PDB file of C-alpha atoms in Angstrom:
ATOM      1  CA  UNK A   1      -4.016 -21.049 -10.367  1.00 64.00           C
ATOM      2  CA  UNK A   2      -7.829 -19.838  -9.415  1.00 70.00           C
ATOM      3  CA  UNK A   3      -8.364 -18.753  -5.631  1.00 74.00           C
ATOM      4  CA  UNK A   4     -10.207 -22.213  -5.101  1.00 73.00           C
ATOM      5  CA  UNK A   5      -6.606 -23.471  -5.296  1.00 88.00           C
ATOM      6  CA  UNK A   6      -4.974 -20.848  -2.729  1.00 95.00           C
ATOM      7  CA  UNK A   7      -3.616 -22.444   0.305  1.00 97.00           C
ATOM      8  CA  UNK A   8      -6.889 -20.984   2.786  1.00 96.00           C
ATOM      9  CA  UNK A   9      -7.163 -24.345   4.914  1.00 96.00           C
ATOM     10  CA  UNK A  10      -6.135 -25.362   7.974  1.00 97.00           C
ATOM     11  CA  UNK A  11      -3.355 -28.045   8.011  1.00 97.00           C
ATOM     12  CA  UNK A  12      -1.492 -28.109  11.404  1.00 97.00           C
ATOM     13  CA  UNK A  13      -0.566 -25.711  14.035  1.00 98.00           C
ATOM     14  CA  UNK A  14       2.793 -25.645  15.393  1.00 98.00           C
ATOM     15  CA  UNK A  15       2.861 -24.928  18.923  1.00 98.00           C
ATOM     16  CA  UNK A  16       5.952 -24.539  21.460  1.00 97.00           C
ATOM     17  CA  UNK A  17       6.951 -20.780  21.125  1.00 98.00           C
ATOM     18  CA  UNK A  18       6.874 -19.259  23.960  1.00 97.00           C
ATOM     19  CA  UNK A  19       5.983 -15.181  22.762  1.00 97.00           C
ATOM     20  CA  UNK A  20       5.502 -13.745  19.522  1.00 97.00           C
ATOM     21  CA  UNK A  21       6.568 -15.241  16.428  1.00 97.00           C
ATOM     22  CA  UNK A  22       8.616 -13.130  14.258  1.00 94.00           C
ATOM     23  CA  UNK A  23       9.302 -15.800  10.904  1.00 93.00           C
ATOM     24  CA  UNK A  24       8.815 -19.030   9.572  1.00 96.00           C
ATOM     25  CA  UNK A  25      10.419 -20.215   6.299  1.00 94.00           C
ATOM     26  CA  UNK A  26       9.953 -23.173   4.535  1.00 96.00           C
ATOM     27  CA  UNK A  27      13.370 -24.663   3.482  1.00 93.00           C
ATOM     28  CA  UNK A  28      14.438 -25.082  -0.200  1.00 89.00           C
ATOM     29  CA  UNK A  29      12.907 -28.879  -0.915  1.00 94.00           C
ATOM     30  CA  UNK A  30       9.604 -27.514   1.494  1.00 96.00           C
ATOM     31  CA  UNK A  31      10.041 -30.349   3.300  1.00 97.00           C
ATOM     32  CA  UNK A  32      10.203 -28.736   7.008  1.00 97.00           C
ATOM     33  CA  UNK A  33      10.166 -24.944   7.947  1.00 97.00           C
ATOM     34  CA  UNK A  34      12.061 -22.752  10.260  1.00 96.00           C
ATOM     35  CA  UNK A  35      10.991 -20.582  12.932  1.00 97.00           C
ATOM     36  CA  UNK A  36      11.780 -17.939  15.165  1.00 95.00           C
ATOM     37  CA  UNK A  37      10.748 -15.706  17.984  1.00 95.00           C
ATOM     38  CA  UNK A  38      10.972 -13.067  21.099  1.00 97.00           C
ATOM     39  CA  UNK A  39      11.608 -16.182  23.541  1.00 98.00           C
ATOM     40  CA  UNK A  40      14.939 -16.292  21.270  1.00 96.00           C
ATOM     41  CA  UNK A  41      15.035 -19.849  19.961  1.00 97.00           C
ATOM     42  CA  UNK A  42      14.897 -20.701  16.366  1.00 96.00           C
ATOM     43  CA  UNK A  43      12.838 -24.290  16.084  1.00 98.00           C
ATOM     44  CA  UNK A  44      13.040 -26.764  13.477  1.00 97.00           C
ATOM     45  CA  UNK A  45       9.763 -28.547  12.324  1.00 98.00           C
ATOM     46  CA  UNK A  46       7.670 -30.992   9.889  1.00 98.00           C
ATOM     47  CA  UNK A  47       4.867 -29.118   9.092  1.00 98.00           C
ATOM     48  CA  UNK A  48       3.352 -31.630   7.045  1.00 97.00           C
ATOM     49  CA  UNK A  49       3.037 -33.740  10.310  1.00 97.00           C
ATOM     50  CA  UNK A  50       2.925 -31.059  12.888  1.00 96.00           C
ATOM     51  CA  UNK A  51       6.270 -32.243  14.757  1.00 97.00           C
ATOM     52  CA  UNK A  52       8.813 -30.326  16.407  1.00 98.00           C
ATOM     53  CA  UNK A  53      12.341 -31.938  15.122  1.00 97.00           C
ATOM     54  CA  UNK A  54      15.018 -29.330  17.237  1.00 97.00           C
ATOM     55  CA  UNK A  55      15.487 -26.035  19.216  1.00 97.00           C
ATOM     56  CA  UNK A  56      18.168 -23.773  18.744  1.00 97.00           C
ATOM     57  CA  UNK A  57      19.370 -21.438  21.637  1.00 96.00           C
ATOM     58  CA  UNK A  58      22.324 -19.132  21.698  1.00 94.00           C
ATOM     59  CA  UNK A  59      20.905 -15.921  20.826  1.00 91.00           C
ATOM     60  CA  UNK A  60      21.088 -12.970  23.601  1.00 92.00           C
ATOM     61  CA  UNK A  61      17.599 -11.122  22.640  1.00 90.00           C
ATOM     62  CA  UNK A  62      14.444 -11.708  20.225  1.00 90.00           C
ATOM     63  CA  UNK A  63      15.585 -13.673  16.972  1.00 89.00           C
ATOM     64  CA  UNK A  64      13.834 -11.658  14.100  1.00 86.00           C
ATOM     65  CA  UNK A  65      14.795 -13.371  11.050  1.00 87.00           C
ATOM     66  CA  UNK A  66      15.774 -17.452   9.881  1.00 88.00           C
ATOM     67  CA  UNK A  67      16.918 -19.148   6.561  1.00 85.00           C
ATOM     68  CA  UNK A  68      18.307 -21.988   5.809  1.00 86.00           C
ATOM     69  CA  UNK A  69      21.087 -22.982   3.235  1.00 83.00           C
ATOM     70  CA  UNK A  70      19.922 -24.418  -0.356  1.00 81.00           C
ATOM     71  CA  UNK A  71      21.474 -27.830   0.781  1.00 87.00           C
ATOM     72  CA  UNK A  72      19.831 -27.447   4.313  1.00 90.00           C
ATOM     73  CA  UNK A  73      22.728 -27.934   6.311  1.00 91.00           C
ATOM     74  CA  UNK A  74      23.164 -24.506   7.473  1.00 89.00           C
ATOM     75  CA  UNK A  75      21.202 -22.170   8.883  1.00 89.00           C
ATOM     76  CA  UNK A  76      21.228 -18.318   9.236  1.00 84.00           C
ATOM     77  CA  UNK A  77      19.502 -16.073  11.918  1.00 84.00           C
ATOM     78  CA  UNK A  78      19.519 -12.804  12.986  1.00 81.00           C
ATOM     79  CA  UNK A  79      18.388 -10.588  16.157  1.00 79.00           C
ATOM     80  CA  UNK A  80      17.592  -8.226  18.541  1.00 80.00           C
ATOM     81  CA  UNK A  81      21.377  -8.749  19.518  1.00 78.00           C
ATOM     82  CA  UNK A  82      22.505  -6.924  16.586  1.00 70.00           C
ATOM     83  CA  UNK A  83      24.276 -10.569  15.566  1.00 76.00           C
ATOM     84  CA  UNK A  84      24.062 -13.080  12.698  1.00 76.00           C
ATOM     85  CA  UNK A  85      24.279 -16.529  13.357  1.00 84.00           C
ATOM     86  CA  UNK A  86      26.038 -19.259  10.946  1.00 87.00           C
ATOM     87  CA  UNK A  87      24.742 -22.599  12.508  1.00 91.00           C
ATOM     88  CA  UNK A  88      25.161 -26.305  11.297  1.00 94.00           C
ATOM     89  CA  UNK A  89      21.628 -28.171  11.607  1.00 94.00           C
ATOM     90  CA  UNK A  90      22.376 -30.987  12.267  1.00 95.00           C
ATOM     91  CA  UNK A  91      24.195 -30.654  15.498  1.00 96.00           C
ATOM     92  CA  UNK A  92      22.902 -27.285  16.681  1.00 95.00           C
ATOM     93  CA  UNK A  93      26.075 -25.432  16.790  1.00 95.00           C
ATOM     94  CA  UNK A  94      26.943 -22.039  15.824  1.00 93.00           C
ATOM     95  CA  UNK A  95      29.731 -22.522  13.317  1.00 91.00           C
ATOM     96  CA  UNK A  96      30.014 -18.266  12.951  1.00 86.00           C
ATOM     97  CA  UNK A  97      29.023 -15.087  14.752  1.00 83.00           C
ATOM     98  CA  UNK A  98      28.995 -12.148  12.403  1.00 72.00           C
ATOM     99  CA  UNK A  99      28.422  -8.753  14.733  1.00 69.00           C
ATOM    100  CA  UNK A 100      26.663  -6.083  13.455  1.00 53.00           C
ATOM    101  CA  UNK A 101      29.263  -2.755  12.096  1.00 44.00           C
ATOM    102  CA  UNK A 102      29.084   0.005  10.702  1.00 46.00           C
ATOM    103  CA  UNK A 103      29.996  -1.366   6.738  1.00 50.00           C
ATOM    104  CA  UNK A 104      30.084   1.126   4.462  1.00 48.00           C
ATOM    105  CA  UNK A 105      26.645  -0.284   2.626  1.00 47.00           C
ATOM    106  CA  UNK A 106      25.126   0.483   5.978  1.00 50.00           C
ATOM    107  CA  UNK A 107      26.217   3.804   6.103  1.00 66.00           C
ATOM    108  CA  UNK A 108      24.406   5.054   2.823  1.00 67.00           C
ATOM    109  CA  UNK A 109      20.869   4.482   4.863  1.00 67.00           C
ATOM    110  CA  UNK A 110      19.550   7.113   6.924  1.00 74.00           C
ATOM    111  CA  UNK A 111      17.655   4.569   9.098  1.00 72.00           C
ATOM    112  CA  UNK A 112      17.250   1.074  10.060  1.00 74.00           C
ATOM    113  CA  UNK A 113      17.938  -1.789   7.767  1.00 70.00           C
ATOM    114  CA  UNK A 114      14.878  -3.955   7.742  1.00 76.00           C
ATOM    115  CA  UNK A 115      15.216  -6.826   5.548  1.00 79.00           C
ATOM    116  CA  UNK A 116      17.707  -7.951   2.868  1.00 73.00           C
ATOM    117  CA  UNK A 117      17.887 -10.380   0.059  1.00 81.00           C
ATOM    118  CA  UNK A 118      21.031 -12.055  -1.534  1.00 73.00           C
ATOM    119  CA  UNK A 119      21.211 -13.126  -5.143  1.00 77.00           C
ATOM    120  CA  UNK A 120      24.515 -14.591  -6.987  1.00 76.00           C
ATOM    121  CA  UNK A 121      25.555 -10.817  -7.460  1.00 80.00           C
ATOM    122  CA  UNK A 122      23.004  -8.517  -5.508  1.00 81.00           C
ATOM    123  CA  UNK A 123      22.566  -7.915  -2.591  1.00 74.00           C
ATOM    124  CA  UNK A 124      19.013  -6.138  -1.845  1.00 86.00           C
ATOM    125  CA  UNK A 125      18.047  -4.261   1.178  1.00 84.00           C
ATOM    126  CA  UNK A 126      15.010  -2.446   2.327  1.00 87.00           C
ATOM    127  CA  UNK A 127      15.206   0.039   4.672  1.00 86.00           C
ATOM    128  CA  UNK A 128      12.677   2.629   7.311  1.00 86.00           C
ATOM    129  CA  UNK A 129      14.069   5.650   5.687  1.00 89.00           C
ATOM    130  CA  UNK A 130      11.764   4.491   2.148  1.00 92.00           C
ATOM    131  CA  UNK A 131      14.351   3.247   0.212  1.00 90.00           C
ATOM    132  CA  UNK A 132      15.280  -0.234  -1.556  1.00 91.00           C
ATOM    133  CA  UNK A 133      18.447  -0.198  -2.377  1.00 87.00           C
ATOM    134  CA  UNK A 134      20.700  -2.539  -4.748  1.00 88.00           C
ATOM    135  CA  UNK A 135      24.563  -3.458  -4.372  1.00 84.00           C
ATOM    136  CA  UNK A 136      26.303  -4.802  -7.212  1.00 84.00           C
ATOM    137  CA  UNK A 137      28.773  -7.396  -5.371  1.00 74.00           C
ATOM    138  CA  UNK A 138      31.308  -7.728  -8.213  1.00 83.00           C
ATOM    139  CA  UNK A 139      31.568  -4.423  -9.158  1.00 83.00           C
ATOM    140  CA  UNK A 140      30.532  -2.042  -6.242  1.00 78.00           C
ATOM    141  CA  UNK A 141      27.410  -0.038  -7.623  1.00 83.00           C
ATOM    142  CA  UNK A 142      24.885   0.796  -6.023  1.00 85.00           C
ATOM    143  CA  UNK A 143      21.162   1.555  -6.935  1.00 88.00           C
ATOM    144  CA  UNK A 144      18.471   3.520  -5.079  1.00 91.00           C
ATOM    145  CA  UNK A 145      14.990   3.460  -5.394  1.00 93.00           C
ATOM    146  CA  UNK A 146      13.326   5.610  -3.236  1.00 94.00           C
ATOM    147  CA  UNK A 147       9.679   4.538  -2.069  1.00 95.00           C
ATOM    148  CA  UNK A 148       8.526   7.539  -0.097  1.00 93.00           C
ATOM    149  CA  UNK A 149       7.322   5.250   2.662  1.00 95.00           C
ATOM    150  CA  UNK A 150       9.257   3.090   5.317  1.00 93.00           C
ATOM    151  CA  UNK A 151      10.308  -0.521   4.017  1.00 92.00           C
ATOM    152  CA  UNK A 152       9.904  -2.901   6.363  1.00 90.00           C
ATOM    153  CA  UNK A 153      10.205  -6.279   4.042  1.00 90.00           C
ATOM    154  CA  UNK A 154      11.167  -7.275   1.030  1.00 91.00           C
ATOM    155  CA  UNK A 155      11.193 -10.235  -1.338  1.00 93.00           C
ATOM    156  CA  UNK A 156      12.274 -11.323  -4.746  1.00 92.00           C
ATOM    157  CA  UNK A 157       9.637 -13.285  -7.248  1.00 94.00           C
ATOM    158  CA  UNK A 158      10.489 -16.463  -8.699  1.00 92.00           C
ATOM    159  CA  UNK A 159      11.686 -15.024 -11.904  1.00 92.00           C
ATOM    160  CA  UNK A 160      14.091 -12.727 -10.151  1.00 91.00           C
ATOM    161  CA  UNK A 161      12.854  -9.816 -12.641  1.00 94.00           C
ATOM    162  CA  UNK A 162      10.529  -7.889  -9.952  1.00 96.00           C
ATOM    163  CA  UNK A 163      11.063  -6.526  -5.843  1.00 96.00           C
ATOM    164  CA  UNK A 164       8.362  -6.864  -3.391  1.00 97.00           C
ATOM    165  CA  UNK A 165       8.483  -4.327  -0.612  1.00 96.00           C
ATOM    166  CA  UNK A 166       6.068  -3.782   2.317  1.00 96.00           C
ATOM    167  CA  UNK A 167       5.604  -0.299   3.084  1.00 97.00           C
ATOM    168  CA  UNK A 168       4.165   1.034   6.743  1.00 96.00           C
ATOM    169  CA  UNK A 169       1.435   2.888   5.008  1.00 97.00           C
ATOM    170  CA  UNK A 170      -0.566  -0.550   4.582  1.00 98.00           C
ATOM    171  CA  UNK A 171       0.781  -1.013   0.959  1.00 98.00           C
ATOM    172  CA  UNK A 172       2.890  -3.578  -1.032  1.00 98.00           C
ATOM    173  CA  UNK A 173       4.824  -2.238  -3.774  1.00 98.00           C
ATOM    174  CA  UNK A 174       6.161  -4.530  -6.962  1.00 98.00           C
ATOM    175  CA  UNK A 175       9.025  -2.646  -8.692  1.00 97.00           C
ATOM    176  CA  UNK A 176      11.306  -3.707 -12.011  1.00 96.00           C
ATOM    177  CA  UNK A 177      14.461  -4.981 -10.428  1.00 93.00           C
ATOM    178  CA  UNK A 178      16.839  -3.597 -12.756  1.00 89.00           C
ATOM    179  CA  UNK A 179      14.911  -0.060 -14.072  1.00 92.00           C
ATOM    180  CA  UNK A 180      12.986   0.513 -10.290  1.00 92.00           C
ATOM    181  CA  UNK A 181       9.874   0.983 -12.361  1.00 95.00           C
ATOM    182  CA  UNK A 182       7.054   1.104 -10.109  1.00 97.00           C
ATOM    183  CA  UNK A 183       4.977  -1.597 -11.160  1.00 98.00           C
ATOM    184  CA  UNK A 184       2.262  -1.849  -9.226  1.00 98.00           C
ATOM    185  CA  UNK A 185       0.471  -2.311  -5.985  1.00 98.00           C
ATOM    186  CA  UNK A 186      -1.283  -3.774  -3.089  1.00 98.00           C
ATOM    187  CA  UNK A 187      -3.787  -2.694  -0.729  1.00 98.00           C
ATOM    188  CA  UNK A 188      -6.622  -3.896   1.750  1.00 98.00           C
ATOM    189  CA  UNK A 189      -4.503  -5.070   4.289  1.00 98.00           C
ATOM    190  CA  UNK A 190      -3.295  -3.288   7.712  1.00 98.00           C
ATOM    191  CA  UNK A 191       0.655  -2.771   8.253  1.00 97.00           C
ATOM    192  CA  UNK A 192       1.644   0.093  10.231  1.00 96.00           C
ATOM    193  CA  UNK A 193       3.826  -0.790  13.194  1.00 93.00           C
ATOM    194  CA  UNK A 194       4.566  -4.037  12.744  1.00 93.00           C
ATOM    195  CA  UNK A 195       6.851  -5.743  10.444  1.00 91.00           C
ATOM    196  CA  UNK A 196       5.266  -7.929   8.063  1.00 94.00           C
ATOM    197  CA  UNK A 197       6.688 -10.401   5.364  1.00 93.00           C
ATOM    198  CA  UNK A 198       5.488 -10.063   1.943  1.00 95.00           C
ATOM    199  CA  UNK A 199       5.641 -12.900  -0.646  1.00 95.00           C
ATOM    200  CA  UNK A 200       5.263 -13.867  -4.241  1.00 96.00           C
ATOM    201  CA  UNK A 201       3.398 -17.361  -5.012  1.00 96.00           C
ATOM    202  CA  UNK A 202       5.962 -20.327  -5.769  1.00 94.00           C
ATOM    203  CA  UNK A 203       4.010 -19.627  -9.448  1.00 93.00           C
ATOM    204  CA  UNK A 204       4.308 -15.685  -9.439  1.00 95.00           C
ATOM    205  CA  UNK A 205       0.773 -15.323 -10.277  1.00 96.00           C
ATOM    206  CA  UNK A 206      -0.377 -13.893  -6.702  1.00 97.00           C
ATOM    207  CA  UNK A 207       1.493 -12.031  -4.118  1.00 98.00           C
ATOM    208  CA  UNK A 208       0.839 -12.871  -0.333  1.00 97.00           C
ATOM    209  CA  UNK A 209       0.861 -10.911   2.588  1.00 97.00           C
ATOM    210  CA  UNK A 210      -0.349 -10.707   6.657  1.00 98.00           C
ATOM    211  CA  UNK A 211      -2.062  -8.106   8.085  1.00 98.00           C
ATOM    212  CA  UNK A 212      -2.242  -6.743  11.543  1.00 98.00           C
ATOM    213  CA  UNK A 213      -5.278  -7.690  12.189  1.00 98.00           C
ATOM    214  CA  UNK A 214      -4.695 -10.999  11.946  1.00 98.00           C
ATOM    215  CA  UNK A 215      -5.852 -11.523   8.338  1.00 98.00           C
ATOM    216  CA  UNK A 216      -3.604 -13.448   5.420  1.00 98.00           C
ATOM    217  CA  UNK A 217      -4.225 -11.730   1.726  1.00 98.00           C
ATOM    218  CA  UNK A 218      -3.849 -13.237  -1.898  1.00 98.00           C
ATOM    219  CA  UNK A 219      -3.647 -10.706  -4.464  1.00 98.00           C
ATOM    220  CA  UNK A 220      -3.755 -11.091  -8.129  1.00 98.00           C
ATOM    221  CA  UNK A 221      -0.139  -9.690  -9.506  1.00 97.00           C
ATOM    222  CA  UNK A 222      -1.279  -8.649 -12.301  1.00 97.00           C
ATOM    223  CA  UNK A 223      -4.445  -5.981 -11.646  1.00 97.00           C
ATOM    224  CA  UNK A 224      -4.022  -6.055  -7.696  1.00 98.00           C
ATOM    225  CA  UNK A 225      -7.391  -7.314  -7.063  1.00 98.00           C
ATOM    226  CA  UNK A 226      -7.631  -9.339  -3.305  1.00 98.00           C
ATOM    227  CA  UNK A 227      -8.891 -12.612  -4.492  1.00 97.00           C
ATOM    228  CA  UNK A 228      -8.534 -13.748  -1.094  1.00 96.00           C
ATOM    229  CA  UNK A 229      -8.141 -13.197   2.306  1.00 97.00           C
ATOM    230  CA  UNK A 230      -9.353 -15.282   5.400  1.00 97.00           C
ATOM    231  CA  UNK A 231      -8.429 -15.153   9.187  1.00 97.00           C
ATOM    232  CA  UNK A 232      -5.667 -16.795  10.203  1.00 98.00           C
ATOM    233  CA  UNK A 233      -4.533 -16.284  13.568  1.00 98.00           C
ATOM    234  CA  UNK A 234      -6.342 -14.316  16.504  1.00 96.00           C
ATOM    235  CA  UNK A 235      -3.566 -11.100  16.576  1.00 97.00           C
ATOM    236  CA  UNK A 236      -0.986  -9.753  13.736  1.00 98.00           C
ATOM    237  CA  UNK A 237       0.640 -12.002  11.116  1.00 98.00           C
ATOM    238  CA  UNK A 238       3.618 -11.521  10.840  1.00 97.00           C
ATOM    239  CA  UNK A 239       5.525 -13.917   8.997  1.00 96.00           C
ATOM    240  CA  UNK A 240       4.066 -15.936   5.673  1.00 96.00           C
ATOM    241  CA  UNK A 241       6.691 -18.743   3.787  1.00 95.00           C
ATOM    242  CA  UNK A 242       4.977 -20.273   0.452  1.00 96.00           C
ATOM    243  CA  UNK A 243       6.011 -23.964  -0.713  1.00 96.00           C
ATOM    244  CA  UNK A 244       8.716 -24.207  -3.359  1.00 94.00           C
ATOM    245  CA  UNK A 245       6.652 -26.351  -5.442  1.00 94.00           C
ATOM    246  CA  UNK A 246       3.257 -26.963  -3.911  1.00 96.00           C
ATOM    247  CA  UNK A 247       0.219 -25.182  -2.854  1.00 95.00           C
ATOM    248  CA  UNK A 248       0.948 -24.851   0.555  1.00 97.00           C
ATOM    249  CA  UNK A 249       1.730 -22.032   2.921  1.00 97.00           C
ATOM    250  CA  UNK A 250       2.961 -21.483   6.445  1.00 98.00           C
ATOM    251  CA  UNK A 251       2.262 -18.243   8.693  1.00 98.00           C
ATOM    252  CA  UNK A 252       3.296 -16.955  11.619  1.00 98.00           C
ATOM    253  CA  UNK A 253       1.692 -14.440  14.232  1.00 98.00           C
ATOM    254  CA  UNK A 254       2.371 -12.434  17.515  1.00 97.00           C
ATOM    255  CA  UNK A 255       0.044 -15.207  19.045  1.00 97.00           C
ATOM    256  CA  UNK A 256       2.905 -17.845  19.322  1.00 98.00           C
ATOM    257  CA  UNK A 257       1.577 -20.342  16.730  1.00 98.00           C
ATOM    258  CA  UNK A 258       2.640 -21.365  13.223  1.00 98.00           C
ATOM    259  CA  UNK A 259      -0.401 -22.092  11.173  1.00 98.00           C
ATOM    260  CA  UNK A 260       0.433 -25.009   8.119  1.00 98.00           C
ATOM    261  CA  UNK A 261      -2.256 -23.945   4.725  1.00 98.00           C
ATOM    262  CA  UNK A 262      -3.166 -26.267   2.284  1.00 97.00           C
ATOM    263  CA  UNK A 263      -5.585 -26.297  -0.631  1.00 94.00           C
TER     264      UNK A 263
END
């Protein structure tokens, strides 16, 4: 894919948020997206058609973080209430309420757990005190890579072979899942305080990321060069979602909309 076929125009905007943004996700088929935000709803949407579907309320403080089940009948969200919600789409009801503990995974970090990633047997976590660690489910072991730099977000690419992680000193770093190989990495944009998702292409061939100054990026994964960036909302980006299958992209920003990208 050449940047001429990035995702850099305007599709829809998604309005009804009432705050900041904090994530939008496509679901697995890309078909609608999720989103969530400091006025603590989660809404469901078409982005291809700009239309709000549903609005989930039952969280106590700012919802952070939303995904949605490979079969899209569930979703999961997390917040400012230190809780994880198990919902059922369909009829808008929390099915589960995990509440945040002290686990003994947890208690291996020095510092707040930012973002996490599940595979079949992993489960992946990036946290402020610089380090991305990795938890063997079956058999208990545990990884640590340690960055240097807070983690605020991380990501998996397509291929499962490589980690994403957003650092707070404006960089993205791509490590070897399984060696912790520093790979390479990403610069040009601004994260310091904020944080911001980070995101392979549905192809692996760029990586994607916001910037606090409102700015989307499109690097190349292989040398790091930007081959793209363009404005896309007036104040930080924080959340980006790529398309399972097309070349289409969704962001998210502290100014209350959800921006829909197409090529």
């Amino acid at each position: 894919m050449s940047a001429d076929e990035l995702p850099t125009k305007e599709a829809n905007v998604l309005r009804g948020h009432e705050g900041a943004v904090l994530a939008a996700r496509f679901n697995a088929d890309g078909n609608y997206c999720l989103s969530c935000g400091k006025d603590r709803t989660i809404r469901l949407w078409n982005p291809h058609r700009g239309i709000h579907i549903k609005t989930y309320k039952s969280h106590g403080r700012e919802v952070r973080d939303v995904h949605v089940t490979q079969d899209n009948s569930k979703i999961i969200s997390c917040g400012g209430d230190r809780q994880i919600f198990y919902w059922d789409v369909s009829t808008g009801r929390v099915i589960r309420k995990f509440r945040g503990h002290d686990s003994e995974i947890i208690d291996t970090f020095q510092d707040s757990v930012m973002s996490v990633c599940l595979t079949s047997s992993q489960l992946i976590a990036g946290s402020v005190d610089g380090t991305v660690r990795t938890f063997d489910i079956r058999i208990g072991r545990e990884l640590s890579d340690y960055l240097g730099q807070p983690v605020n977000c991380i990501s998996l690419s397509n291929d499962g072979n490589c980690v994403l992680a957003s650092c707070l000193d404006s960089t993205l770093r791509l490590l070897d899942r399984s060696t912790g190989e520093l790979l390479q990495e990403y610069k040009g944009h601004v994260c310091k305080s904020y944080k911001l998702d980070c995101f392979l292409t549905n192809s692996d061939a760029h990586v994607t990321g916001g910037s606090e100054d409102g700015y989307v990026f499109f690097w190349d994964l292989v040398d790091a060069s930007v081959v793209s960036r363009f404005r896309a909302h007036a104040s930080v980006v924080t959340s980006v979602s790529y398309h399972p299958k097309d070349n289409c992209m969704i962001s998210a920003s502290v100014d209350g909309t959800i921006r829909v990208w197409k090529t």
